[in-house]
Amino acid sequence: MSDQTPQAMQKLPAARGLAWLSGSWGLIKRQPVRLLLISLFFQFLLSFSQTGALGLVVVLCLPVLSAGLLQAFFLVEQGEKPMLAVLFMPFTAKRCIGSLVLLGAVAMVVALLLVTLVLAGQMVDIDPDIIIRIEQGDLDALQLIDPQVLQTAVLSMALGAAISGMLTYFSVPLIWFRNQKMGSALLMGLKGLGRNWKPLLVIGLMLGLLAIPIVLLFGSFYLTALSEGTASTLLGILLLLLGPMFQLILFGSQYLAFRDIFGLDETTATKLKPEDQLVA
């Protein structure tokens, strides 16, 4: 991480959003297997987010893991070959691990408050046994919930995730690459979002379009599993690949957006390369 004064924040045109998306794909093509493996393991760790106390730890550490994935893209851009261990590298960075975990706590609390406000009063009427069954992965239990309540719950969780994403989008790389404290990174990150809302809106719209077929495939997979008790193995494998690939495009464009708006200079590159990184 760098101690130097950050470069002036740039304000970029809407068209730059398309450049970030295409640039993200370009980075992925340089090291597709390695990045896909890292993304798959990232997804594997996220699967524990619904498992009680361990899930809480995973959610708190999400910004830390995100910093590791951003670091993988940084290494690829520098011509390096990131290993799977790069995902855990931020856990060893004493200067920023505390700020990243604190950021995770702030994002989680904000998302929970938002979901609670939206669902206020609606979850009270649901049988606690149904909630327990859902937490245990019983898909049939979802059919016992009022569809309106279920729809509201899904929308509120999506909104909570979007707000958390906005809070962490630039603050994670600011903490990791610029060694900013959590508070200043959060404020500067939100300012960066505000100044560059046009290219970021383009990214959001394009990622939304890319997500449509994945959502449709997942819906088909889910409905088939719910109605028949089993689902297509081929469809499952396809989702297993498309999900992490979409995640890579998302993080790759995030990395490029941060680089263009806040800057990564030679000093940063020197401090983050070989001697301090786990590369092949």
PDB file of C-alpha atoms in Angstrom:
ATOM      1  CA  MET A   1       0.000   0.000   0.000  1.00  0.00           C
ATOM      2  CA  SER A   2       1.122   3.498  -0.652  1.00  0.00           C
ATOM      3  CA  ASP A   3       1.660   6.359   1.785  1.00  0.00           C
ATOM      4  CA  GLN A   4       1.913   9.080  -0.850  1.00  0.00           C
ATOM      5  CA  THR A   5      -0.663  11.785  -1.319  1.00  0.00           C
ATOM      6  CA  PRO A   6      -3.385  10.496  -3.667  1.00  0.00           C
ATOM      7  CA  GLN A   7      -3.587  12.016  -7.130  1.00  0.00           C
ATOM      8  CA  ALA A   8      -6.414  14.422  -7.876  1.00  0.00           C
ATOM      9  CA  MET A   9      -9.740  12.678  -8.353  1.00  0.00           C
ATOM     10  CA  GLN A  10     -10.699  12.587 -12.021  1.00  0.00           C
ATOM     11  CA  LYS A  11     -14.129  13.286 -13.496  1.00  0.00           C
ATOM     12  CA  LEU A  12     -14.588  11.091 -16.555  1.00  0.00           C
ATOM     13  CA  PRO A  13     -17.175  10.952 -19.383  1.00  0.00           C
ATOM     14  CA  ALA A  14     -19.924   8.356 -19.647  1.00  0.00           C
ATOM     15  CA  ALA A  15     -18.169   6.545 -22.499  1.00  0.00           C
ATOM     16  CA  ARG A  16     -15.356   5.543 -20.151  1.00  0.00           C
ATOM     17  CA  GLY A  17     -17.745   3.038 -18.563  1.00  0.00           C
ATOM     18  CA  LEU A  18     -17.707   0.977 -21.761  1.00  0.00           C
ATOM     19  CA  ALA A  19     -13.908   1.166 -21.809  1.00  0.00           C
ATOM     20  CA  TRP A  20     -13.768  -0.224 -18.273  1.00  0.00           C
ATOM     21  CA  LEU A  21     -15.973  -3.154 -19.224  1.00  0.00           C
ATOM     22  CA  SER A  22     -13.981  -3.986 -22.345  1.00  0.00           C
ATOM     23  CA  GLY A  23     -10.744  -3.469 -20.427  1.00  0.00           C
ATOM     24  CA  SER A  24     -11.967  -5.838 -17.726  1.00  0.00           C
ATOM     25  CA  TRP A  25     -12.542  -8.547 -20.326  1.00  0.00           C
ATOM     26  CA  GLY A  26      -9.080  -7.830 -21.719  1.00  0.00           C
ATOM     27  CA  LEU A  27      -7.497  -8.423 -18.295  1.00  0.00           C
ATOM     28  CA  ILE A  28      -9.476 -11.633 -17.821  1.00  0.00           C
ATOM     29  CA  LYS A  29      -8.223 -12.968 -21.169  1.00  0.00           C
ATOM     30  CA  ARG A  30      -4.621 -12.522 -20.020  1.00  0.00           C
ATOM     31  CA  GLN A  31      -5.005 -15.025 -17.156  1.00  0.00           C
ATOM     32  CA  PRO A  32      -8.451 -16.649 -17.566  1.00  0.00           C
ATOM     33  CA  VAL A  33      -7.764 -19.904 -15.710  1.00  0.00           C
ATOM     34  CA  ARG A  34      -6.053 -18.316 -12.722  1.00  0.00           C
ATOM     35  CA  LEU A  35      -8.647 -15.567 -12.340  1.00  0.00           C
ATOM     36  CA  LEU A  36     -11.519 -18.024 -12.743  1.00  0.00           C
ATOM     37  CA  LEU A  37     -10.035 -20.254 -10.043  1.00  0.00           C
ATOM     38  CA  ILE A  38      -9.707 -17.275  -7.690  1.00  0.00           C
ATOM     39  CA  SER A  39     -13.282 -16.208  -8.439  1.00  0.00           C
ATOM     40  CA  LEU A  40     -14.609 -19.746  -7.900  1.00  0.00           C
ATOM     41  CA  PHE A  41     -12.943 -19.899  -4.500  1.00  0.00           C
ATOM     42  CA  PHE A  42     -14.332 -16.455  -3.694  1.00  0.00           C
ATOM     43  CA  GLN A  43     -17.812 -17.793  -4.490  1.00  0.00           C
ATOM     44  CA  PHE A  44     -17.135 -20.882  -2.387  1.00  0.00           C
ATOM     45  CA  LEU A  45     -16.304 -18.727   0.633  1.00  0.00           C
ATOM     46  CA  LEU A  46     -19.431 -16.629   0.049  1.00  0.00           C
ATOM     47  CA  SER A  47     -21.528 -19.806   0.294  1.00  0.00           C
ATOM     48  CA  PHE A  48     -20.761 -19.835   4.034  1.00  0.00           C
ATOM     49  CA  SER A  49     -22.442 -16.447   4.523  1.00  0.00           C
ATOM     50  CA  GLN A  50     -25.699 -18.201   5.525  1.00  0.00           C
ATOM     51  CA  THR A  51     -24.161 -20.407   8.200  1.00  0.00           C
ATOM     52  CA  GLY A  52     -24.740 -18.649  11.508  1.00  0.00           C
ATOM     53  CA  ALA A  53     -21.672 -17.254  13.269  1.00  0.00           C
ATOM     54  CA  LEU A  54     -19.370 -18.299  10.433  1.00  0.00           C
ATOM     55  CA  GLY A  55     -21.612 -16.444   8.010  1.00  0.00           C
ATOM     56  CA  LEU A  56     -21.210 -13.274  10.081  1.00  0.00           C
ATOM     57  CA  VAL A  57     -17.432 -13.604   9.868  1.00  0.00           C
ATOM     58  CA  VAL A  58     -17.625 -14.085   6.088  1.00  0.00           C
ATOM     59  CA  VAL A  59     -19.773 -10.955   5.660  1.00  0.00           C
ATOM     60  CA  LEU A  60     -17.423  -8.895   7.847  1.00  0.00           C
ATOM     61  CA  CYS A  61     -14.428 -10.098   5.833  1.00  0.00           C
ATOM     62  CA  LEU A  62     -16.041  -9.493   2.446  1.00  0.00           C
ATOM     63  CA  PRO A  63     -14.115  -6.221   1.871  1.00  0.00           C
ATOM     64  CA  VAL A  64     -10.893  -8.068   2.737  1.00  0.00           C
ATOM     65  CA  LEU A  65     -11.588 -10.771   0.161  1.00  0.00           C
ATOM     66  CA  SER A  66     -12.633  -8.096  -2.336  1.00  0.00           C
ATOM     67  CA  ALA A  67      -9.284  -6.366  -1.856  1.00  0.00           C
ATOM     68  CA  GLY A  68      -7.589  -9.678  -2.626  1.00  0.00           C
ATOM     69  CA  LEU A  69      -9.517 -10.061  -5.882  1.00  0.00           C
ATOM     70  CA  LEU A  70      -8.717  -6.469  -6.873  1.00  0.00           C
ATOM     71  CA  GLN A  71      -5.073  -7.225  -6.125  1.00  0.00           C
ATOM     72  CA  ALA A  72      -5.268 -10.171  -8.525  1.00  0.00           C
ATOM     73  CA  PHE A  73      -6.328  -7.811 -11.318  1.00  0.00           C
ATOM     74  CA  PHE A  74      -3.536  -5.416 -10.387  1.00  0.00           C
ATOM     75  CA  LEU A  75      -1.002  -8.234 -10.715  1.00  0.00           C
ATOM     76  CA  VAL A  76      -2.434  -9.325 -14.057  1.00  0.00           C
ATOM     77  CA  GLU A  77      -2.161  -5.785 -15.380  1.00  0.00           C
ATOM     78  CA  GLN A  78       1.468  -5.702 -14.224  1.00  0.00           C
ATOM     79  CA  GLY A  79       2.198  -8.887 -16.177  1.00  0.00           C
ATOM     80  CA  GLU A  80       2.257 -11.161 -13.125  1.00  0.00           C
ATOM     81  CA  LYS A  81       0.490 -14.493 -12.594  1.00  0.00           C
ATOM     82  CA  PRO A  82      -1.664 -14.334  -9.431  1.00  0.00           C
ATOM     83  CA  MET A  83      -1.940 -17.448  -7.316  1.00  0.00           C
ATOM     84  CA  LEU A  84      -5.024 -18.445  -5.341  1.00  0.00           C
ATOM     85  CA  ALA A  85      -3.279 -17.269  -2.174  1.00  0.00           C
ATOM     86  CA  VAL A  86      -3.499 -13.638  -3.352  1.00  0.00           C
ATOM     87  CA  LEU A  87      -7.140 -13.709  -2.260  1.00  0.00           C
ATOM     88  CA  PHE A  88      -5.978 -13.967   1.360  1.00  0.00           C
ATOM     89  CA  MET A  89      -3.086 -11.530   1.112  1.00  0.00           C
ATOM     90  CA  PRO A  90      -5.018  -8.590   2.655  1.00  0.00           C
ATOM     91  CA  PHE A  91      -5.503 -10.683   5.821  1.00  0.00           C
ATOM     92  CA  THR A  92      -1.752 -10.387   6.408  1.00  0.00           C
ATOM     93  CA  ALA A  93      -1.634  -6.611   5.842  1.00  0.00           C
ATOM     94  CA  LYS A  94      -1.679  -5.222   9.385  1.00  0.00           C
ATOM     95  CA  ARG A  95      -1.915  -1.633   8.182  1.00  0.00           C
ATOM     96  CA  CYS A  96      -5.308  -2.041   6.519  1.00  0.00           C
ATOM     97  CA  ILE A  97      -6.974  -5.231   7.781  1.00  0.00           C
ATOM     98  CA  GLY A  98      -8.699  -3.358  10.607  1.00  0.00           C
ATOM     99  CA  SER A  99     -10.104  -0.696   8.276  1.00  0.00           C
ATOM    100  CA  LEU A 100     -11.364  -3.315   5.806  1.00  0.00           C
ATOM    101  CA  VAL A 101     -13.146  -5.335   8.502  1.00  0.00           C
ATOM    102  CA  LEU A 102     -14.616  -2.151   9.999  1.00  0.00           C
ATOM    103  CA  LEU A 103     -15.876  -1.219   6.541  1.00  0.00           C
ATOM    104  CA  GLY A 104     -17.504  -4.643   6.308  1.00  0.00           C
ATOM    105  CA  ALA A 105     -19.244  -4.041   9.633  1.00  0.00           C
ATOM    106  CA  VAL A 106     -20.525  -0.616   8.536  1.00  0.00           C
ATOM    107  CA  ALA A 107     -21.828  -1.966   5.228  1.00  0.00           C
ATOM    108  CA  MET A 108     -23.506  -4.903   6.972  1.00  0.00           C
ATOM    109  CA  VAL A 109     -25.227  -2.703   9.571  1.00  0.00           C
ATOM    110  CA  VAL A 110     -26.480  -0.263   6.918  1.00  0.00           C
ATOM    111  CA  ALA A 111     -27.836  -3.129   4.791  1.00  0.00           C
ATOM    112  CA  LEU A 112     -29.525  -4.783   7.792  1.00  0.00           C
ATOM    113  CA  LEU A 113     -31.146  -1.518   8.871  1.00  0.00           C
ATOM    114  CA  LEU A 114     -32.452  -0.950   5.359  1.00  0.00           C
ATOM    115  CA  VAL A 115     -33.868  -4.473   5.081  1.00  0.00           C
ATOM    116  CA  THR A 116     -35.431  -4.165   8.553  1.00  0.00           C
ATOM    117  CA  LEU A 117     -37.112  -0.870   7.660  1.00  0.00           C
ATOM    118  CA  VAL A 118     -38.517  -2.246   4.410  1.00  0.00           C
ATOM    119  CA  LEU A 119     -39.772  -5.469   5.998  1.00  0.00           C
ATOM    120  CA  ALA A 120     -40.999  -3.892   9.229  1.00  0.00           C
ATOM    121  CA  GLY A 121     -44.054  -5.822  10.397  1.00  0.00           C
ATOM    122  CA  GLN A 122     -44.168  -8.267   7.468  1.00  0.00           C
ATOM    123  CA  MET A 123     -41.819 -10.913   8.879  1.00  0.00           C
ATOM    124  CA  VAL A 124     -43.664 -11.067  12.205  1.00  0.00           C
ATOM    125  CA  ASP A 125     -46.453 -13.204  10.734  1.00  0.00           C
ATOM    126  CA  ILE A 126     -44.086 -15.873   9.359  1.00  0.00           C
ATOM    127  CA  ASP A 127     -43.834 -19.076  11.372  1.00  0.00           C
ATOM    128  CA  PRO A 128     -40.329 -19.255  12.942  1.00  0.00           C
ATOM    129  CA  ASP A 129     -40.159 -22.927  11.941  1.00  0.00           C
ATOM    130  CA  ILE A 130     -40.458 -21.895   8.281  1.00  0.00           C
ATOM    131  CA  ILE A 131     -37.574 -19.449   8.660  1.00  0.00           C
ATOM    132  CA  ILE A 132     -35.444 -22.170  10.257  1.00  0.00           C
ATOM    133  CA  ARG A 133     -36.233 -24.551   7.382  1.00  0.00           C
ATOM    134  CA  ILE A 134     -35.253 -21.893   4.837  1.00  0.00           C
ATOM    135  CA  GLU A 135     -31.968 -21.233   6.659  1.00  0.00           C
ATOM    136  CA  GLN A 136     -31.279 -24.974   6.464  1.00  0.00           C
ATOM    137  CA  GLY A 137     -31.731 -24.908   2.679  1.00  0.00           C
ATOM    138  CA  ASP A 138     -35.253 -26.347   2.481  1.00  0.00           C
ATOM    139  CA  LEU A 139     -36.556 -24.854  -0.793  1.00  0.00           C
ATOM    140  CA  ASP A 140     -40.066 -26.263  -0.252  1.00  0.00           C
ATOM    141  CA  ALA A 141     -40.480 -23.967   2.761  1.00  0.00           C
ATOM    142  CA  LEU A 142     -40.476 -20.929   0.455  1.00  0.00           C
ATOM    143  CA  GLN A 143     -43.854 -22.034  -0.931  1.00  0.00           C
ATOM    144  CA  LEU A 144     -45.375 -21.562   2.528  1.00  0.00           C
ATOM    145  CA  ILE A 145     -44.621 -17.825   2.574  1.00  0.00           C
ATOM    146  CA  ASP A 146     -46.986 -15.193   1.214  1.00  0.00           C
ATOM    147  CA  PRO A 147     -45.681 -14.370  -2.312  1.00  0.00           C
ATOM    148  CA  GLN A 148     -46.036 -10.633  -1.628  1.00  0.00           C
ATOM    149  CA  VAL A 149     -43.897 -10.899   1.496  1.00  0.00           C
ATOM    150  CA  LEU A 150     -41.353 -13.026  -0.367  1.00  0.00           C
ATOM    151  CA  GLN A 151     -41.178 -10.511  -3.215  1.00  0.00           C
ATOM    152  CA  THR A 152     -40.693  -7.630  -0.782  1.00  0.00           C
ATOM    153  CA  ALA A 153     -37.970  -9.572   1.025  1.00  0.00           C
ATOM    154  CA  VAL A 154     -36.080 -10.258  -2.206  1.00  0.00           C
ATOM    155  CA  LEU A 155     -36.321  -6.620  -3.311  1.00  0.00           C
ATOM    156  CA  SER A 156     -35.212  -5.337   0.094  1.00  0.00           C
ATOM    157  CA  MET A 157     -32.194  -7.663   0.128  1.00  0.00           C
ATOM    158  CA  ALA A 158     -31.278  -6.584  -3.398  1.00  0.00           C
ATOM    159  CA  LEU A 159     -31.545  -2.934  -2.332  1.00  0.00           C
ATOM    160  CA  GLY A 160     -29.429  -3.629   0.748  1.00  0.00           C
ATOM    161  CA  ALA A 161     -26.779  -5.327  -1.391  1.00  0.00           C
ATOM    162  CA  ALA A 162     -26.777  -2.378  -3.806  1.00  0.00           C
ATOM    163  CA  ILE A 163     -26.293   0.145  -0.991  1.00  0.00           C
ATOM    164  CA  SER A 164     -23.487  -1.965   0.505  1.00  0.00           C
ATOM    165  CA  GLY A 165     -21.874  -2.133  -2.922  1.00  0.00           C
ATOM    166  CA  MET A 166     -21.985   1.631  -3.266  1.00  0.00           C
ATOM    167  CA  LEU A 167     -20.380   2.080   0.157  1.00  0.00           C
ATOM    168  CA  THR A 168     -17.526  -0.304  -0.614  1.00  0.00           C
ATOM    169  CA  TYR A 169     -17.021   0.214  -4.370  1.00  0.00           C
ATOM    170  CA  PHE A 170     -14.189   2.726  -4.107  1.00  0.00           C
ATOM    171  CA  SER A 171     -13.539   2.605  -0.366  1.00  0.00           C
ATOM    172  CA  VAL A 172     -12.091  -0.938  -0.538  1.00  0.00           C
ATOM    173  CA  PRO A 173      -9.414  -0.062  -3.151  1.00  0.00           C
ATOM    174  CA  LEU A 174      -8.746   3.257  -1.398  1.00  0.00           C
ATOM    175  CA  ILE A 175      -7.971   1.374   1.809  1.00  0.00           C
ATOM    176  CA  TRP A 176      -5.984  -1.348   0.061  1.00  0.00           C
ATOM    177  CA  PHE A 177      -4.057   0.568  -2.610  1.00  0.00           C
ATOM    178  CA  ARG A 178      -3.896   3.987  -0.903  1.00  0.00           C
ATOM    179  CA  ASN A 179      -3.747   2.974   2.761  1.00  0.00           C
ATOM    180  CA  GLN A 180      -6.669   5.266   3.621  1.00  0.00           C
ATOM    181  CA  LYS A 181      -8.460   4.956   6.934  1.00  0.00           C
ATOM    182  CA  MET A 182     -12.010   3.630   6.810  1.00  0.00           C
ATOM    183  CA  GLY A 183     -13.755   6.965   7.400  1.00  0.00           C
ATOM    184  CA  SER A 184     -11.787   8.979   4.860  1.00  0.00           C
ATOM    185  CA  ALA A 185     -11.947   6.135   2.307  1.00  0.00           C
ATOM    186  CA  LEU A 186     -15.714   5.938   2.684  1.00  0.00           C
ATOM    187  CA  LEU A 187     -16.192   9.681   2.193  1.00  0.00           C
ATOM    188  CA  MET A 188     -13.740   9.901  -0.701  1.00  0.00           C
ATOM    189  CA  GLY A 189     -15.255   6.808  -2.315  1.00  0.00           C
ATOM    190  CA  LEU A 190     -18.763   8.250  -2.177  1.00  0.00           C
ATOM    191  CA  LYS A 191     -17.434  11.522  -3.603  1.00  0.00           C
ATOM    192  CA  GLY A 192     -15.854   9.566  -6.452  1.00  0.00           C
ATOM    193  CA  LEU A 193     -19.166   7.852  -7.141  1.00  0.00           C
ATOM    194  CA  GLY A 194     -20.944  11.182  -7.205  1.00  0.00           C
ATOM    195  CA  ARG A 195     -18.473  12.860  -9.546  1.00  0.00           C
ATOM    196  CA  ASN A 196     -18.425   9.923 -11.946  1.00  0.00           C
ATOM    197  CA  TRP A 197     -22.032   8.805 -11.846  1.00  0.00           C
ATOM    198  CA  LYS A 198     -22.329   8.841 -15.652  1.00  0.00           C
ATOM    199  CA  PRO A 199     -19.676   6.199 -16.514  1.00  0.00           C
ATOM    200  CA  LEU A 200     -20.650   4.200 -13.433  1.00  0.00           C
ATOM    201  CA  LEU A 201     -24.291   4.278 -14.534  1.00  0.00           C
ATOM    202  CA  VAL A 202     -23.177   2.906 -17.902  1.00  0.00           C
ATOM    203  CA  ILE A 203     -21.350   0.086 -16.108  1.00  0.00           C
ATOM    204  CA  GLY A 204     -24.417  -0.643 -13.996  1.00  0.00           C
ATOM    205  CA  LEU A 205     -26.716  -0.787 -17.012  1.00  0.00           C
ATOM    206  CA  MET A 206     -24.367  -3.006 -19.011  1.00  0.00           C
ATOM    207  CA  LEU A 207     -23.776  -5.361 -16.072  1.00  0.00           C
ATOM    208  CA  GLY A 208     -27.535  -5.479 -15.568  1.00  0.00           C
ATOM    209  CA  LEU A 209     -27.982  -6.599 -19.174  1.00  0.00           C
ATOM    210  CA  LEU A 210     -25.253  -9.217 -18.772  1.00  0.00           C
ATOM    211  CA  ALA A 211     -26.916 -10.463 -15.592  1.00  0.00           C
ATOM    212  CA  ILE A 212     -30.310 -11.091 -17.234  1.00  0.00           C
ATOM    213  CA  PRO A 213     -29.436 -14.451 -18.858  1.00  0.00           C
ATOM    214  CA  ILE A 214     -27.690 -15.580 -15.663  1.00  0.00           C
ATOM    215  CA  VAL A 215     -30.760 -14.699 -13.586  1.00  0.00           C
ATOM    216  CA  LEU A 216     -33.032 -16.498 -16.062  1.00  0.00           C
ATOM    217  CA  LEU A 217     -30.830 -19.594 -15.988  1.00  0.00           C
ATOM    218  CA  PHE A 218     -30.742 -19.541 -12.206  1.00  0.00           C
ATOM    219  CA  GLY A 219     -34.516 -19.135 -12.078  1.00  0.00           C
ATOM    220  CA  SER A 220     -34.945 -22.115 -14.396  1.00  0.00           C
ATOM    221  CA  PHE A 221     -32.512 -24.150 -12.299  1.00  0.00           C
ATOM    222  CA  TYR A 222     -34.299 -23.189  -9.075  1.00  0.00           C
ATOM    223  CA  LEU A 223     -37.814 -23.889 -10.391  1.00  0.00           C
ATOM    224  CA  THR A 224     -36.754 -27.243 -11.782  1.00  0.00           C
ATOM    225  CA  ALA A 225     -35.158 -28.226  -8.487  1.00  0.00           C
ATOM    226  CA  LEU A 226     -38.235 -27.040  -6.603  1.00  0.00           C
ATOM    227  CA  SER A 227     -40.779 -28.865  -8.740  1.00  0.00           C
ATOM    228  CA  GLU A 228     -38.902 -32.045  -9.615  1.00  0.00           C
ATOM    229  CA  GLY A 229     -36.519 -32.368  -6.703  1.00  0.00           C
ATOM    230  CA  THR A 230     -33.561 -32.379  -9.081  1.00  0.00           C
ATOM    231  CA  ALA A 231     -32.081 -30.168 -11.797  1.00  0.00           C
ATOM    232  CA  SER A 232     -29.969 -30.410 -14.924  1.00  0.00           C
ATOM    233  CA  THR A 233     -26.322 -31.129 -14.210  1.00  0.00           C
ATOM    234  CA  LEU A 234     -25.326 -29.279 -17.373  1.00  0.00           C
ATOM    235  CA  LEU A 235     -27.261 -26.200 -16.278  1.00  0.00           C
ATOM    236  CA  GLY A 236     -25.629 -26.386 -12.863  1.00  0.00           C
ATOM    237  CA  ILE A 237     -22.146 -26.505 -14.400  1.00  0.00           C
ATOM    238  CA  LEU A 238     -23.020 -23.598 -16.698  1.00  0.00           C
ATOM    239  CA  LEU A 239     -24.124 -21.494 -13.734  1.00  0.00           C
ATOM    240  CA  LEU A 240     -20.986 -22.528 -11.850  1.00  0.00           C
ATOM    241  CA  LEU A 241     -18.922 -20.944 -14.629  1.00  0.00           C
ATOM    242  CA  LEU A 242     -21.102 -17.963 -15.547  1.00  0.00           C
ATOM    243  CA  GLY A 243     -21.464 -16.710 -11.971  1.00  0.00           C
ATOM    244  CA  PRO A 244     -17.721 -16.399 -11.274  1.00  0.00           C
ATOM    245  CA  MET A 245     -17.111 -15.012 -14.781  1.00  0.00           C
ATOM    246  CA  PHE A 246     -19.686 -12.277 -14.193  1.00  0.00           C
ATOM    247  CA  GLN A 247     -18.012 -11.559 -10.857  1.00  0.00           C
ATOM    248  CA  LEU A 248     -14.647 -11.183 -12.614  1.00  0.00           C
ATOM    249  CA  ILE A 249     -16.081  -8.686 -15.099  1.00  0.00           C
ATOM    250  CA  LEU A 250     -17.559  -6.752 -12.172  1.00  0.00           C
ATOM    251  CA  PHE A 251     -14.310  -6.619 -10.185  1.00  0.00           C
ATOM    252  CA  GLY A 252     -12.183  -5.992 -13.264  1.00  0.00           C
ATOM    253  CA  SER A 253     -14.239  -2.945 -14.210  1.00  0.00           C
ATOM    254  CA  GLN A 254     -14.147  -1.798 -10.570  1.00  0.00           C
ATOM    255  CA  TYR A 255     -10.348  -2.008 -10.557  1.00  0.00           C
ATOM    256  CA  LEU A 256     -10.029  -0.071 -13.827  1.00  0.00           C
ATOM    257  CA  ALA A 257     -12.509   2.566 -12.673  1.00  0.00           C
ATOM    258  CA  PHE A 258     -10.520   3.093  -9.476  1.00  0.00           C
ATOM    259  CA  ARG A 259      -7.238   3.243 -11.385  1.00  0.00           C
ATOM    260  CA  ASP A 260      -8.532   5.873 -13.819  1.00  0.00           C
ATOM    261  CA  ILE A 261     -10.350   8.003 -11.253  1.00  0.00           C
ATOM    262  CA  PHE A 262      -7.911   7.895  -8.335  1.00  0.00           C
ATOM    263  CA  GLY A 263      -4.703   6.783 -10.051  1.00  0.00           C
ATOM    264  CA  LEU A 264      -2.049   4.147  -9.461  1.00  0.00           C
ATOM    265  CA  ASP A 265       1.456   5.544  -9.917  1.00  0.00           C
ATOM    266  CA  GLU A 266       4.899   3.937 -10.172  1.00  0.00           C
ATOM    267  CA  THR A 267       5.474   4.045  -6.404  1.00  0.00           C
ATOM    268  CA  THR A 268       2.285   2.104  -5.799  1.00  0.00           C
ATOM    269  CA  ALA A 269       3.206  -0.448  -8.459  1.00  0.00           C
ATOM    270  CA  THR A 270       6.684  -0.945  -6.997  1.00  0.00           C
ATOM    271  CA  LYS A 271       5.398  -1.482  -3.452  1.00  0.00           C
ATOM    272  CA  LEU A 272       2.681  -3.934  -4.504  1.00  0.00           C
ATOM    273  CA  LYS A 273       4.728  -6.088  -6.857  1.00  0.00           C
ATOM    274  CA  PRO A 274       6.848  -9.254  -6.510  1.00  0.00           C
ATOM    275  CA  GLU A 275       8.582  -9.017  -3.150  1.00  0.00           C
ATOM    276  CA  ASP A 276       5.323  -8.433  -1.263  1.00  0.00           C
ATOM    277  CA  GLN A 277       3.005 -10.583  -3.391  1.00  0.00           C
ATOM    278  CA  LEU A 278       2.307 -14.265  -3.764  1.00  0.00           C
ATOM    279  CA  VAL A 279       2.742 -14.928  -7.472  1.00  0.00           C
ATOM    280  CA  ALA A 280       3.744 -17.888  -9.550  1.00  0.00           C
TER     281      ALA A 280
END
